[in-house]
Short mmCIF file of C-alpha atoms in Angstrom, two decimals:
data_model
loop_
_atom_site.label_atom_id
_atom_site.label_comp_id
_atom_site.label_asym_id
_atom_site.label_seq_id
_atom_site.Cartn_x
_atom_site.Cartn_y
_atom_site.Cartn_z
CA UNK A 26 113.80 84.57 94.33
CA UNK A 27 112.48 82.95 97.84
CA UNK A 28 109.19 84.53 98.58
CA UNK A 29 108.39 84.93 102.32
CA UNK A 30 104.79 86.16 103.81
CA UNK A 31 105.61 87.77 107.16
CA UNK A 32 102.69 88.89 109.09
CA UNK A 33 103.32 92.71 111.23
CA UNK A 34 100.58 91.95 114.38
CA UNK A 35 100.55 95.94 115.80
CA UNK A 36 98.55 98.60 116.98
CA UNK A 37 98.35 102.02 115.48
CA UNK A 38 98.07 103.90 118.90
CA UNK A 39 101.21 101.86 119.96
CA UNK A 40 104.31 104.12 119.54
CA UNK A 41 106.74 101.24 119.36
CA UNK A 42 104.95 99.46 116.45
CA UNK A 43 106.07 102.98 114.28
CA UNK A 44 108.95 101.90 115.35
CA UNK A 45 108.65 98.27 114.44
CA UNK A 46 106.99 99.38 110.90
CA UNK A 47 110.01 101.70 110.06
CA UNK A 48 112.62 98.76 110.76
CA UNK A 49 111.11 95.71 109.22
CA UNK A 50 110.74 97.79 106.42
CA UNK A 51 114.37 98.72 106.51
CA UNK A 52 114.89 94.80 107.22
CA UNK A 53 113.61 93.90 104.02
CA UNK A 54 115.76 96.27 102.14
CA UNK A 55 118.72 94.64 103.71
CA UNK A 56 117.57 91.27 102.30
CA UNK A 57 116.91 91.82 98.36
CA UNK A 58 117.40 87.81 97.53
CA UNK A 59 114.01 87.37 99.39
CA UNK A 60 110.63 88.75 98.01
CA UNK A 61 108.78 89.60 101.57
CA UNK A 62 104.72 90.30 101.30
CA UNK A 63 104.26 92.29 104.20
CA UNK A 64 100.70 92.11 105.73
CA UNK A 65 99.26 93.38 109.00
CA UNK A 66 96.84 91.83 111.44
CA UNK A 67 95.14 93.35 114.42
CA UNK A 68 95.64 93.72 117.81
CA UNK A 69 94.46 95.86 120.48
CA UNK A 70 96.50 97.14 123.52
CA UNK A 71 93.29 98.07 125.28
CA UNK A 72 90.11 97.03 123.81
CA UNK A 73 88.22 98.03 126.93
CA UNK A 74 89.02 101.66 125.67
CA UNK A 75 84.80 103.18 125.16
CA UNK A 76 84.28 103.80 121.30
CA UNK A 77 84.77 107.79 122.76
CA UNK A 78 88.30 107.12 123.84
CA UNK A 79 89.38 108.49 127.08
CA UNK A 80 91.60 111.47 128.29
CA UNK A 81 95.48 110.54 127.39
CA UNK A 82 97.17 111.69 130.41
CA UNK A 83 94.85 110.54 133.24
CA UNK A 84 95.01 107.02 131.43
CA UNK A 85 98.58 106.61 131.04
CA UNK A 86 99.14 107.60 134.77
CA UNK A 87 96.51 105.18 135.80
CA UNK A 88 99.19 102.53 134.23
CA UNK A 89 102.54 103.84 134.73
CA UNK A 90 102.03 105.89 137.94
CA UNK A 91 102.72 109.67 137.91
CA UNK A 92 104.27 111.76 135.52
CA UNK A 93 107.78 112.42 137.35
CA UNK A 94 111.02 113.00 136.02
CA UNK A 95 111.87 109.35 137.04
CA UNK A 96 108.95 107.83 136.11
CA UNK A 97 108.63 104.49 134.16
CA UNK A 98 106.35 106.73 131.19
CA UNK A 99 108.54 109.82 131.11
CA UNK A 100 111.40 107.46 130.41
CA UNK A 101 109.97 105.28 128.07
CA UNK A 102 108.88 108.48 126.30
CA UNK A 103 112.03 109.87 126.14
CA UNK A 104 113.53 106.69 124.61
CA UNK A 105 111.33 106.45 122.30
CA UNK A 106 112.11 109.68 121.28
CA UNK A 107 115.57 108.98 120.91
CA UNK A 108 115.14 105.71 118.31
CA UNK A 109 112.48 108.10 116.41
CA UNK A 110 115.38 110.46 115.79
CA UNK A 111 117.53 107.45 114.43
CA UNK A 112 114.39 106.23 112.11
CA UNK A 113 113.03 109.98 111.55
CA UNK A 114 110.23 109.27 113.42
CA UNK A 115 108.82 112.96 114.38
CA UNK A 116 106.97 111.66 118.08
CA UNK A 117 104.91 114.51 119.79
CA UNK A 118 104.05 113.23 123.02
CA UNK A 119 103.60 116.64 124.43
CA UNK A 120 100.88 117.20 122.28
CA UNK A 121 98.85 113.97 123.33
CA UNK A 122 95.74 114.17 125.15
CA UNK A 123 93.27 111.26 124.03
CA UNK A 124 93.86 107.64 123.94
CA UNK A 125 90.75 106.37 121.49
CA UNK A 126 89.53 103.10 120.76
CA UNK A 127 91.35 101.75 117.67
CA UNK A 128 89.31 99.13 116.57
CA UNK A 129 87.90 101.16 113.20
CA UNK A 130 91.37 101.95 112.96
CA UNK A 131 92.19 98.37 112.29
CA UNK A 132 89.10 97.95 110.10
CA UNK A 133 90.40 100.77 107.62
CA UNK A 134 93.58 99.23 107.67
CA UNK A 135 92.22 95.65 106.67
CA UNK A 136 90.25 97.70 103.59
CA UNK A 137 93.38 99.51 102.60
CA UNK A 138 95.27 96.23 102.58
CA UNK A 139 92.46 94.55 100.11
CA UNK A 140 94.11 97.70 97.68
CA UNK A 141 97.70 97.23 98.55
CA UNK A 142 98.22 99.91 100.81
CA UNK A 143 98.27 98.40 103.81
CA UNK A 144 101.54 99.92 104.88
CA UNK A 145 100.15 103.45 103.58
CA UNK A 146 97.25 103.21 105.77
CA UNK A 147 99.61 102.42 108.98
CA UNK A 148 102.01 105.06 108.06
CA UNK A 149 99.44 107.13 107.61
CA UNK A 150 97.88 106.31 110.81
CA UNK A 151 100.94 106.19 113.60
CA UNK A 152 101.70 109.69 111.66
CA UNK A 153 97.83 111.23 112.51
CA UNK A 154 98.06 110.21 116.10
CA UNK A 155 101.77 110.42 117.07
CA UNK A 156 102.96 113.10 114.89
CA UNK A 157 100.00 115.01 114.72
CA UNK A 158 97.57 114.59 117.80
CA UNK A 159 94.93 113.37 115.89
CA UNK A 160 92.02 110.78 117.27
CA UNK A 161 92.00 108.33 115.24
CA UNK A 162 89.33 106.40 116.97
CA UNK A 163 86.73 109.34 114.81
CA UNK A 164 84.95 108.20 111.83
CA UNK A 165 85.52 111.57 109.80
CA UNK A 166 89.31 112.00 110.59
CA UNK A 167 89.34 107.96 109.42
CA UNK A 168 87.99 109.38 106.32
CA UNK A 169 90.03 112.02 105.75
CA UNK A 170 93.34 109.08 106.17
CA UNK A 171 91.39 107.13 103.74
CA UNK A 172 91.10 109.52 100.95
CA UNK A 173 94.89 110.95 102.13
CA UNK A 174 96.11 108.10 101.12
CA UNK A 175 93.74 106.88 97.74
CA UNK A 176 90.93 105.38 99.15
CA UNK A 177 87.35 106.37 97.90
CA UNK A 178 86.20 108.44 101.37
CA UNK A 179 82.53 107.60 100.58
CA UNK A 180 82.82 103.95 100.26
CA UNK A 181 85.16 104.04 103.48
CA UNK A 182 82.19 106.21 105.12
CA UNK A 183 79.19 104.04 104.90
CA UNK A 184 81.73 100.50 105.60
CA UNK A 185 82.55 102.26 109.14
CA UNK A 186 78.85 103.26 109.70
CA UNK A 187 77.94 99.74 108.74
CA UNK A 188 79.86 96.62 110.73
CA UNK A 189 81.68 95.56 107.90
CA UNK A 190 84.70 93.54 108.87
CA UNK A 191 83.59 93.75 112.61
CA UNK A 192 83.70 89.85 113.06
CA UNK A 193 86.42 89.14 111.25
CA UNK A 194 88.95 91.62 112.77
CA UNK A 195 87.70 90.60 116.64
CA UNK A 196 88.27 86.59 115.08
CA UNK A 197 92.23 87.44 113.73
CA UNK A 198 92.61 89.43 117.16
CA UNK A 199 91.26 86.25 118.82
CA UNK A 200 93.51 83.82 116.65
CA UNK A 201 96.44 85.94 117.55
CA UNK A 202 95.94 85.62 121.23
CA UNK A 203 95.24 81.97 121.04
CA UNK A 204 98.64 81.76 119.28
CA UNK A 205 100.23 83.33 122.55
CA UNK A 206 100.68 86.58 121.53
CA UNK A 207 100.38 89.47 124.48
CA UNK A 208 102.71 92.05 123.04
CA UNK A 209 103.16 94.01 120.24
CA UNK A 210 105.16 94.82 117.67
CA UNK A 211 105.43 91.01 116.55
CA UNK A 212 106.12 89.45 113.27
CA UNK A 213 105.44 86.23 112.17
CA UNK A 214 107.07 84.66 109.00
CA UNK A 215 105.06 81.31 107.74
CA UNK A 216 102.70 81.55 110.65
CA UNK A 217 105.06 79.20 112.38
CA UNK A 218 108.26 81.65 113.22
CA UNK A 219 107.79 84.77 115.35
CA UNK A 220 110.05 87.49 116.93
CA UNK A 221 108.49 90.23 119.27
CA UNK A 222 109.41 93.45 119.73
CA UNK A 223 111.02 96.63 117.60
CA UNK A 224 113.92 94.95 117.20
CA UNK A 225 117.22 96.74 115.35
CA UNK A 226 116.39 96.21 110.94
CA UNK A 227 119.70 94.01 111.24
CA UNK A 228 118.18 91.39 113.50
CA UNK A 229 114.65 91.77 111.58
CA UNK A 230 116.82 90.75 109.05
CA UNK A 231 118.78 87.67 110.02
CA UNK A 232 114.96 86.89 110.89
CA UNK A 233 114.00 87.38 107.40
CA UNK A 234 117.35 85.29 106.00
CA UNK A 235 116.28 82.13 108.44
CA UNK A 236 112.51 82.07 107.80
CA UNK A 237 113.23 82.21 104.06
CA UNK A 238 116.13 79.59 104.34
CA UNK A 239 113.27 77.28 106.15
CA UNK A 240 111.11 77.57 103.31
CA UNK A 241 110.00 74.51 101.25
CA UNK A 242 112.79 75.04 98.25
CA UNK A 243 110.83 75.02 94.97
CA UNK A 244 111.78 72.36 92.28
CA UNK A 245 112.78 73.81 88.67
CA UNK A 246 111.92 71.90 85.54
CA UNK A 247 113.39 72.18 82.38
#
């Protein structure tokens, strides 16, 4: 069996990367001949967002204009909504009203990875904030995702008070953008093939089929 590292680069307070996490997922069940290690690397949409976060609303408008029936955010919204449906993706936009700083997000998601459950930890995390209105930017609702999902809560206390892993995530969020990359979801198989965006799982997978088809092919001896 070909095994292919493919590398998710997303953002847990960006509602298309749930998106992007539910299809490559699906992707990779649509290509069984290839053994995929999925990892995930950082990257902010904002990181000039204060440690605090700031009010949802008033933020978004400040980028997309007014909220109007024919705005560019109400529609993107309701789109969004519409591929959650197809992916049972339960977004609650309505309920939104803070836009936090996701760095110690992406620090507890590096930790949970070390365990193998890095994709628990982003599940867990696009479910907190989209599904559930939940600021995921605060140390003790961190926690509580931590131990949700297996993680020792006390060890994952005193890394976020500490700056454990603080380098090291801003350096892989500084070798993504030096690799070009300005938008997320993106995937990258080999660290030399990338597609961006939530694409369908049936593209994600042709994706998959002609990254692991450029793989070195391993010699057999018998």
């Amino acid at each position: 069996m070909t095994k292919l590292t493919i590398e998710m680069v997303s953002d847990p307070v960006c509602p298309w990367c749930w998106l992007g996490l539910r299809r490559i997922q699906s992707a990779i069940a649509l290509v069984p001949e290839v053994e995929v290690e999925l990892l995930f690397r950082p990257f902010e949409l904002d990181p000039n967002i204060p440690e605090g976060g700031v009010n949802y609303r008033d933020y978004m408008a400040k980028k997309f204009g007014p909220e109007t029936e024919d705005s560019r955010w109400v529609a993107m919204r309701e789109a969004l909504v519409q591929y959650g449906q197809e992916e049972d993706i339960p977004y609650n936009f309505s309920e939104l009203h803070h836009r936090p700083n996701s760095f110690d997000a992406h620090r507890l998601i590096r930790w949970a990875q070390g365990q193998d459950k890095g994709a628990e930890a982003k599940e867990a995390l696009f479910s907190a904030y989209f599904e559930h209105a939940r600021d995921i930017g605060d140390h003790d609702v961190l926690c509580d995702i931590a131990e949700e999902i297996g993680l020792e809560r006390e060890i994952v206390e005193k890394l976020l008070l500490s700056d454990a892993d603080v380098d090291t995530v801003r350096e892989e969020e500084k070798l993504f953008q030096q690799m070009g990359i300005s938008g997320v979801p993106t995937y990258i198989a080999m660290r030399r093939i990338a597609v961006q965006g939530a694409e369908s799982a049936e593209k994600l997978a042709k994706f998959i089929k002609a990254s692991a088809e450029q793989m070195p092919q391993q010699r057999s001896y018998g």
